[in-house]
Amino acid sequence: SPASVIWQDEEVMALMNLRAVNKGECMVIPKEHIDHFADIPDPLAAKILLVAQRIGRKIMQAYQPQRIGYVVHGYGVPHAHFLIVPQNDPNDITSRKFMRVVDGEIEFTEQLLPLIPREELDRMAAELALDYP
């Protein structure tokens, strides 16, 4: 499916998450395929962090969450991604909204969250658009 892009250049893309715990959740990725975040070259990693920080500021202005969390968990898709998570509760990053118990084991899956309609994703991407650098 097409992406709802917040910002991009030749190296980096920031886009809305298709499923989210809170309004404004998004990610920043390198355009080059790099599986592990630790393998991203330093200058590119610095750029990803700066873009994510600036988007976090925009999320704070637009949606007034209590805090912004940043997550690199390394799973989900085989491509490095830096998640930006608006938080209204200390447990939003490990929210019960995407948690279930299977055979006595706790499992986290974003598949439990509803897909956000494309029109809403595009609107949020426009609200969070960056003027960078």
Tab-separated table of C-alpha atoms in Angstrom:
chain	number	residue	atom	x	y	z
A	1	SER	CA	0.000	0.000	0.000
A	2	PRO	CA	1.173	3.557	-0.559
A	3	ALA	CA	2.757	5.436	2.327
A	4	SER	CA	1.441	8.556	4.035
A	5	VAL	CA	4.729	10.453	3.956
A	6	ILE	CA	5.547	13.144	6.511
A	7	TRP	CA	8.961	14.000	5.070
A	8	GLN	CA	11.591	12.481	2.822
A	9	ASP	CA	14.829	13.154	1.027
A	10	GLU	CA	17.164	10.901	-0.954
A	11	GLU	CA	18.219	8.909	2.175
A	12	VAL	CA	15.386	8.966	4.697
A	13	MET	CA	11.600	8.710	4.796
A	14	ALA	CA	9.239	9.510	7.668
A	15	LEU	CA	5.796	7.944	7.375
A	16	MET	CA	2.661	7.286	9.390
A	17	ASN	CA	2.116	3.873	10.982
A	18	LEU	CA	-0.830	1.979	9.512
A	19	ARG	CA	-1.846	0.886	13.028
A	20	ALA	CA	-1.245	2.974	16.147
A	21	VAL	CA	-1.974	3.069	19.863
A	22	ASN	CA	-2.229	6.886	19.795
A	23	LYS	CA	-2.790	9.552	17.170
A	24	GLY	CA	0.400	10.605	15.390
A	25	GLU	CA	2.402	7.382	15.775
A	26	CYS	CA	4.881	7.151	12.921
A	27	MET	CA	8.362	5.987	11.969
A	28	VAL	CA	11.548	7.144	10.287
A	29	ILE	CA	13.378	4.700	8.022
A	30	PRO	CA	16.467	4.678	5.817
A	31	LYS	CA	15.501	4.341	2.154
A	32	GLU	CA	18.401	1.973	1.590
A	33	HIS	CA	17.551	-1.526	2.775
A	34	ILE	CA	19.322	-2.021	6.096
A	35	ASP	CA	17.975	-4.845	8.245
A	36	HIS	CA	19.503	-3.976	11.631
A	37	PHE	CA	19.430	-0.463	13.089
A	38	ALA	CA	22.940	-1.027	14.506
A	39	ASP	CA	24.236	-1.399	10.921
A	40	ILE	CA	23.102	2.075	9.834
A	41	PRO	CA	26.138	4.296	9.129
A	42	ASP	CA	26.632	6.949	11.824
A	43	PRO	CA	25.766	10.025	9.702
A	44	LEU	CA	22.546	8.383	8.497
A	45	ALA	CA	21.622	7.270	12.030
A	46	ALA	CA	22.166	10.856	13.232
A	47	LYS	CA	19.891	12.162	10.474
A	48	ILE	CA	17.172	9.629	11.371
A	49	LEU	CA	17.356	10.711	15.015
A	50	LEU	CA	17.156	14.427	14.159
A	51	VAL	CA	14.183	13.910	11.836
A	52	ALA	CA	12.451	11.823	14.533
A	53	GLN	CA	13.128	14.462	17.183
A	54	ARG	CA	11.643	17.219	15.016
A	55	ILE	CA	8.586	15.123	14.198
A	56	GLY	CA	8.208	14.454	17.928
A	57	ARG	CA	8.065	18.223	18.499
A	58	LYS	CA	5.385	18.539	15.811
A	59	ILE	CA	3.369	15.726	17.427
A	60	MET	CA	3.569	17.507	20.802
A	61	GLN	CA	2.226	20.710	19.206
A	62	ALA	CA	-0.472	19.029	17.118
A	63	TYR	CA	-1.852	16.386	19.498
A	64	GLN	CA	-0.546	17.291	22.994
A	65	PRO	CA	0.414	13.815	24.244
A	66	GLN	CA	2.051	13.697	27.684
A	67	ARG	CA	5.368	12.501	26.236
A	68	ILE	CA	6.995	11.180	23.083
A	69	GLY	CA	8.622	7.756	23.201
A	70	TYR	CA	11.158	6.497	20.673
A	71	VAL	CA	11.569	2.783	20.014
A	72	VAL	CA	13.897	0.566	18.004
A	73	HIS	CA	12.869	-3.009	18.714
A	74	GLY	CA	14.297	-4.649	15.617
A	75	TYR	CA	11.300	-6.841	14.799
A	76	GLY	CA	8.110	-6.555	12.792
A	77	VAL	CA	9.658	-6.074	9.365
A	78	PRO	CA	13.190	-6.903	8.151
A	79	HIS	CA	14.076	-3.216	7.658
A	80	ALA	CA	15.490	-0.822	10.252
A	81	HIS	CA	12.880	1.597	11.570
A	82	PHE	CA	12.811	4.184	14.348
A	83	LEU	CA	9.341	4.435	15.881
A	84	ILE	CA	7.924	7.685	17.249
A	85	VAL	CA	5.247	6.898	19.842
A	86	PRO	CA	3.002	9.605	21.337
A	87	GLN	CA	2.362	8.553	24.939
A	88	ASN	CA	-0.539	9.417	27.221
A	89	ASP	CA	0.230	6.559	29.593
A	90	PRO	CA	3.544	5.042	30.760
A	91	ASN	CA	2.481	1.724	29.209
A	92	ASP	CA	1.586	2.967	25.718
A	93	ILE	CA	4.725	1.395	24.230
A	94	THR	CA	3.734	-1.989	25.657
A	95	SER	CA	0.007	-1.285	25.529
A	96	ARG	CA	-2.519	-3.973	26.365
A	97	LYS	CA	-4.271	-2.743	23.202
A	98	PHE	CA	-1.884	-4.935	21.203
A	99	MET	CA	-1.236	-7.640	23.784
A	100	ARG	CA	-2.798	-11.073	24.066
A	101	VAL	CA	-2.060	-14.297	25.894
A	102	VAL	CA	-1.521	-17.370	23.720
A	103	ASP	CA	-0.904	-20.726	25.423
A	104	GLY	CA	0.048	-18.939	28.637
A	105	GLU	CA	2.594	-16.665	26.900
A	106	ILE	CA	2.199	-12.906	26.470
A	107	GLU	CA	2.346	-11.915	22.811
A	108	PHE	CA	2.463	-8.389	21.403
A	109	THR	CA	1.096	-7.869	17.894
A	110	GLU	CA	0.052	-4.689	16.154
A	111	GLN	CA	-2.436	-6.839	14.215
A	112	LEU	CA	-4.809	-6.355	17.182
A	113	LEU	CA	-4.944	-2.616	16.422
A	114	PRO	CA	-7.374	-1.453	13.730
A	115	LEU	CA	-6.043	-0.168	10.414
A	116	ILE	CA	-6.244	3.621	10.242
A	117	PRO	CA	-8.109	4.858	7.142
A	118	ARG	CA	-5.770	6.242	4.449
A	119	GLU	CA	-7.509	9.646	4.475
A	120	GLU	CA	-6.774	10.031	8.190
A	121	LEU	CA	-3.148	8.933	7.730
A	122	ASP	CA	-2.695	11.456	4.910
A	123	ARG	CA	-4.252	14.229	7.010
A	124	MET	CA	-1.928	13.491	9.949
A	125	ALA	CA	1.092	13.329	7.613
A	126	ALA	CA	0.189	16.799	6.300
A	127	GLU	CA	-0.229	18.135	9.861
A	128	LEU	CA	3.194	16.798	10.840
A	129	ALA	CA	5.024	17.810	7.632
A	130	LEU	CA	8.553	19.052	8.296
A	131	ASP	CA	10.571	21.894	6.903
A	132	TYR	CA	13.961	20.189	7.262
A	133	PRO	CA	16.823	20.790	7.366
